mmCIF file of C-alpha atoms in Angstrom:
data_model
loop_
_atom_site.group_PDB
_atom_site.id
_atom_site.type_symbol
_atom_site.label_atom_id
_atom_site.label_comp_id
_atom_site.label_asym_id
_atom_site.label_seq_id
_atom_site.Cartn_x
_atom_site.Cartn_y
_atom_site.Cartn_z
ATOM 1 C CA MET A 15 170.764 158.744 36.807
ATOM 2 C CA LYS A 16 171.259 155.297 37.577
ATOM 3 C CA LEU A 17 170.951 156.208 41.112
ATOM 4 C CA LEU A 18 167.736 157.936 40.406
ATOM 5 C CA ILE A 19 166.438 154.974 38.471
ATOM 6 C CA ALA A 20 167.573 152.690 41.104
ATOM 7 C CA LEU A 21 165.977 154.863 43.694
ATOM 8 C CA LEU A 22 162.819 155.110 41.610
ATOM 9 C CA VAL A 23 162.777 151.343 41.067
ATOM 10 C CA LEU A 24 163.470 150.846 44.718
ATOM 11 C CA SER A 25 160.778 153.309 45.782
ATOM 12 C CA LEU A 26 158.354 151.692 43.273
ATOM 13 C CA ALA A 27 159.245 148.325 44.696
ATOM 14 C CA VAL A 28 158.780 149.559 48.261
ATOM 15 C CA MET A 29 155.542 151.214 47.221
ATOM 16 C CA GLY A 30 154.384 148.050 45.470
ATOM 17 C CA VAL A 31 155.239 146.041 48.546
ATOM 18 C CA MET A 32 153.423 148.552 50.724
ATOM 19 C CA ILE A 33 150.372 148.605 48.432
ATOM 20 C CA PHE A 34 150.442 144.775 48.393
ATOM 21 C CA ARG A 35 150.656 144.735 52.202
ATOM 22 C CA ALA A 36 147.883 147.345 52.544
ATOM 23 C CA VAL A 37 145.584 145.427 50.205
ATOM 24 C CA SER A 38 146.386 142.131 51.936
ATOM 25 C CA GLN A 39 145.819 143.718 55.349
ATOM 26 C CA GLU A 40 142.534 145.252 54.084
ATOM 27 C CA LEU A 41 141.431 141.796 52.827
ATOM 28 C CA GLU A 42 142.398 140.303 56.164
ATOM 29 C CA VAL A 43 140.503 143.004 58.000
ATOM 30 C CA ARG A 44 137.422 142.365 55.781
ATOM 31 C CA ASP A 45 137.777 138.655 56.359
ATOM 32 C CA LEU A 46 138.119 139.263 60.106
ATOM 33 C CA LYS A 47 135.037 141.510 60.031
ATOM 34 C CA GLY A 48 133.077 138.817 58.173
ATOM 35 C CA ARG A 49 134.219 136.104 60.599
ATOM 36 C CA THR A 50 133.533 138.477 63.538
ATOM 37 C CA ALA A 51 129.996 139.105 62.185
ATOM 38 C CA ALA A 52 129.489 135.354 61.639
ATOM 39 C CA ASP A 53 130.901 134.568 65.070
ATOM 40 C CA SER A 54 128.747 137.259 66.633
ATOM 41 C CA ALA A 55 125.660 135.901 64.953
ATOM 42 C CA GLU A 56 126.648 132.394 66.114
ATOM 43 C CA VAL A 57 127.266 133.743 69.637
ATOM 44 C CA ARG A 58 123.849 135.466 69.633
ATOM 45 C CA MET A 59 122.265 132.257 68.380
ATOM 46 C CA LYS A 60 124.006 130.289 71.114
ATOM 47 C CA GLU A 61 123.028 132.900 73.665
ATOM 48 C CA ARG A 62 119.382 132.572 72.525
ATOM 49 C CA SER A 63 119.744 128.853 72.775
ATOM 50 C CA ILE A 64 121.222 129.174 76.260
ATOM 51 C CA VAL A 65 118.429 131.470 77.344
ATOM 52 C CA ASP A 66 115.850 129.021 75.898
ATOM 53 C CA GLN A 67 117.596 126.157 77.734
ATOM 54 C CA LYS A 68 117.576 128.192 80.965
ATOM 55 C CA GLN A 69 113.825 128.821 80.476
ATOM 56 C CA LYS A 70 113.291 125.121 79.879
ATOM 57 C CA ILE A 71 115.400 124.301 82.963
ATOM 58 C CA LEU A 72 113.312 126.745 85.030
ATOM 59 C CA VAL A 73 110.058 125.118 83.757
ATOM 60 C CA LEU A 74 111.453 121.657 84.546
ATOM 61 C CA LYS A 75 112.551 122.843 88.012
ATOM 62 C CA ASP A 76 109.052 124.102 88.614
ATOM 63 C CA LYS A 77 107.614 120.811 87.408
ATOM 64 C CA GLN A 78 110.151 118.960 89.628
ATOM 65 C CA ILE A 79 109.177 121.023 92.657
ATOM 66 C CA GLY A 80 105.494 120.301 91.923
ATOM 67 C CA ALA A 81 106.324 116.632 91.502
ATOM 68 C CA ASN A 82 108.322 116.570 94.716
ATOM 69 C CA ASP A 83 105.440 118.257 96.563
ATOM 70 C CA LYS A 84 103.065 115.728 95.083
ATOM 71 C CA MET A 85 105.359 112.859 96.010
ATOM 72 C CA ASN A 86 105.672 114.175 99.606
ATOM 73 C CA GLU A 87 101.901 114.429 99.722
ATOM 74 C CA LEU A 88 101.558 110.877 98.413
ATOM 75 C CA ARG A 89 104.140 109.686 100.971
ATOM 76 C CA ASN A 90 102.126 111.321 103.735
ATOM 77 C CA LYS A 91 98.988 109.750 102.423
ATOM 78 C CA LYS A 92 100.689 106.404 102.258
ATOM 79 C CA LYS A 93 101.896 106.785 105.860
ATOM 80 C CA ASP A 94 98.365 107.795 106.925
ATOM 81 C CA SER A 95 96.830 104.853 105.087
ATOM 82 C CA GLU A 96 99.386 102.465 106.592
ATOM 83 C CA GLN A 97 98.637 103.855 110.046
ATOM 84 C CA SER A 98 94.866 103.578 109.508
ATOM 85 C CA SER A 99 95.393 100.049 108.182
ATOM 86 C CA ARG A 100 97.360 99.136 111.317
ATOM 87 C CA ASP A 101 94.625 100.748 113.449
ATOM 88 C CA ALA A 102 91.999 98.893 111.563
ATOM 89 C CA ASP A 103 93.903 95.614 111.964
ATOM 90 C CA SER A 104 94.312 96.134 115.689
ATOM 91 C CA HIS A 105 90.623 97.105 115.954
ATOM 92 C CA LEU A 106 89.722 94.001 113.940
ATOM 93 C CA GLN A 107 91.775 91.824 116.298
ATOM 94 C CA THR A 108 90.130 93.461 119.255
ATOM 95 C CA CYS A 109 86.722 92.905 117.733
ATOM 96 C CA ASN A 110 87.564 89.241 116.910
ATOM 97 C CA ALA A 111 88.735 88.722 120.502
ATOM 98 C CA GLU A 112 85.493 90.305 121.789
ATOM 99 C CA LYS A 113 83.512 88.202 119.323
ATOM 100 C CA ALA A 114 85.245 85.037 120.506
ATOM 101 C CA GLU A 115 84.543 85.958 124.114
ATOM 102 C CA ALA A 116 80.883 86.719 123.242
ATOM 103 C CA VAL A 117 80.557 83.411 121.386
ATOM 104 C CA LYS A 118 82.101 81.608 124.385
ATOM 105 C CA LYS A 119 79.699 83.429 126.737
ATOM 106 C CA LYS A 120 76.853 82.559 124.471
ATOM 107 C CA THR A 121 77.879 78.942 124.363
ATOM 108 C CA ASP A 122 78.176 78.880 128.124
ATOM 109 C CA ILE A 123 74.805 80.509 128.565
ATOM 110 C CA THR A 124 73.237 78.109 125.978
ATOM 111 C CA GLU A 125 74.696 75.165 127.863
ATOM 112 C CA THR A 126 73.439 76.543 131.138
ATOM 113 C CA ILE A 127 70.000 77.179 129.633
ATOM 114 C CA ASN A 128 69.950 73.648 128.208
ATOM 115 C CA LYS A 129 70.955 72.201 131.592
ATOM 116 C CA HIS A 130 68.277 74.251 133.281
ATOM 117 C CA ASP A 131 65.788 73.335 130.593
ATOM 118 C CA VAL A 132 66.542 69.634 131.078
ATOM 119 C CA ALA A 133 66.281 70.078 134.849
ATOM 120 C CA TYR A 134 63.051 72.061 134.391
ATOM 121 C CA GLN A 135 61.605 69.313 132.111
ATOM 122 C CA GLU A 136 62.670 66.675 134.671
ATOM 123 C CA ALA A 137 61.116 68.697 137.512
ATOM 124 C CA LYS A 138 57.975 69.305 135.490
ATOM 125 C CA ARG A 139 57.703 65.619 134.655
ATOM 126 C CA LYS A 140 58.269 64.703 138.306
ATOM 127 C CA ALA A 141 55.756 67.350 139.427
ATOM 128 C CA GLU A 142 53.179 66.014 136.938
ATOM 129 C CA GLU A 143 53.745 62.499 138.295
ATOM 130 C CA ASP A 144 53.446 63.731 141.830
ATOM 131 C CA ILE A 145 50.196 65.602 140.904
ATOM 132 C CA LYS A 146 48.895 62.478 139.179
ATOM 133 C CA ASN A 147 49.752 60.389 142.214
ATOM 134 C CA LEU A 148 48.172 62.871 144.547
ATOM 135 C CA LYS A 149 45.024 63.047 142.440
ATOM 136 C CA GLN A 150 44.926 59.255 142.496
ATOM 137 C CA GLN A 151 45.396 59.317 146.268
ATOM 138 C CA ILE A 152 42.640 61.849 146.631
ATOM 139 C CA LEU A 153 40.382 59.780 144.394
ATOM 140 C CA ASP A 154 41.186 56.675 146.404
ATOM 141 C CA LYS A 155 40.440 58.545 149.644
ATOM 142 C CA ASP A 156 37.224 59.893 148.129
ATOM 143 C CA LYS A 157 36.181 56.379 147.153
ATOM 144 C CA ALA A 158 36.930 55.187 150.612
ATOM 145 C CA ILE A 159 34.903 58.085 152.031
ATOM 146 C CA CYS A 160 32.092 57.444 149.528
ATOM 147 C CA ALA A 161 31.740 53.896 150.779
ATOM 148 C CA PHE A 162 30.865 55.305 154.230
ATOM 149 C CA ALA A 163 29.207 58.540 153.158
ATOM 150 C CA ASP A 164 25.530 59.201 153.370
ATOM 151 C CA THR A 165 24.362 59.601 149.756
ATOM 152 C CA THR A 166 21.163 61.236 150.885
ATOM 153 C CA LYS A 167 22.987 64.525 151.376
ATOM 154 C CA GLU A 168 23.849 66.660 148.432
ATOM 155 C CA GLU A 169 27.469 67.299 149.469
ATOM 156 C CA ALA A 170 28.107 63.607 149.743
ATOM 157 C CA ARG A 171 26.646 63.023 146.327
ATOM 158 C CA LYS A 172 28.847 65.770 144.805
ATOM 159 C CA LEU A 173 31.919 64.342 146.528
ATOM 160 C CA CYS A 174 31.229 60.828 145.401
ATOM 161 C CA GLY A 175 30.174 61.860 141.875
ATOM 162 C CA THR A 176 26.658 60.484 142.239
ATOM 163 C CA PHE A 177 24.010 62.813 140.999
ATOM 164 C CA GLU A 178 21.009 60.710 141.499
ATOM 165 C CA SER A 179 18.675 61.916 144.068
ATOM 166 C CA PRO A 180 17.264 59.342 146.420
ATOM 167 C CA ASN A 181 13.533 59.060 146.096
#
């Protein structure tokens, strides 16, 4: 009987150990299931976060592409404006050179006109003096002729400036 009791105690002990192991394994399994569920929820949350971040990255990439396009457009506009500015500067320099040339021509023409005007005034003054001298000479000749002219004739009276008729 002792053997039976020992066997019974031994089998109860083995059974107790097995029950203890089964319960502890069941608790571990439940704990693992709970942690797995929590980890799965955390993984799903992180996956959603990753998907949201990917969406945000795509939106930012679209914005960056738009900004890059706009920047390229602005660079092209800047190049065009710089080119037009250089063209305008060269055109301005050309115009200034033409203006300087025109001013020089105007000055030359004005000087020439002034020289010709002075020469004209001098020639006019000289011509007036000559006319005056010629008139004086004509009057002197007329006076000399009048001294010898017959004042009885009408032509002689007109020439000499006498309008009296001889009676």
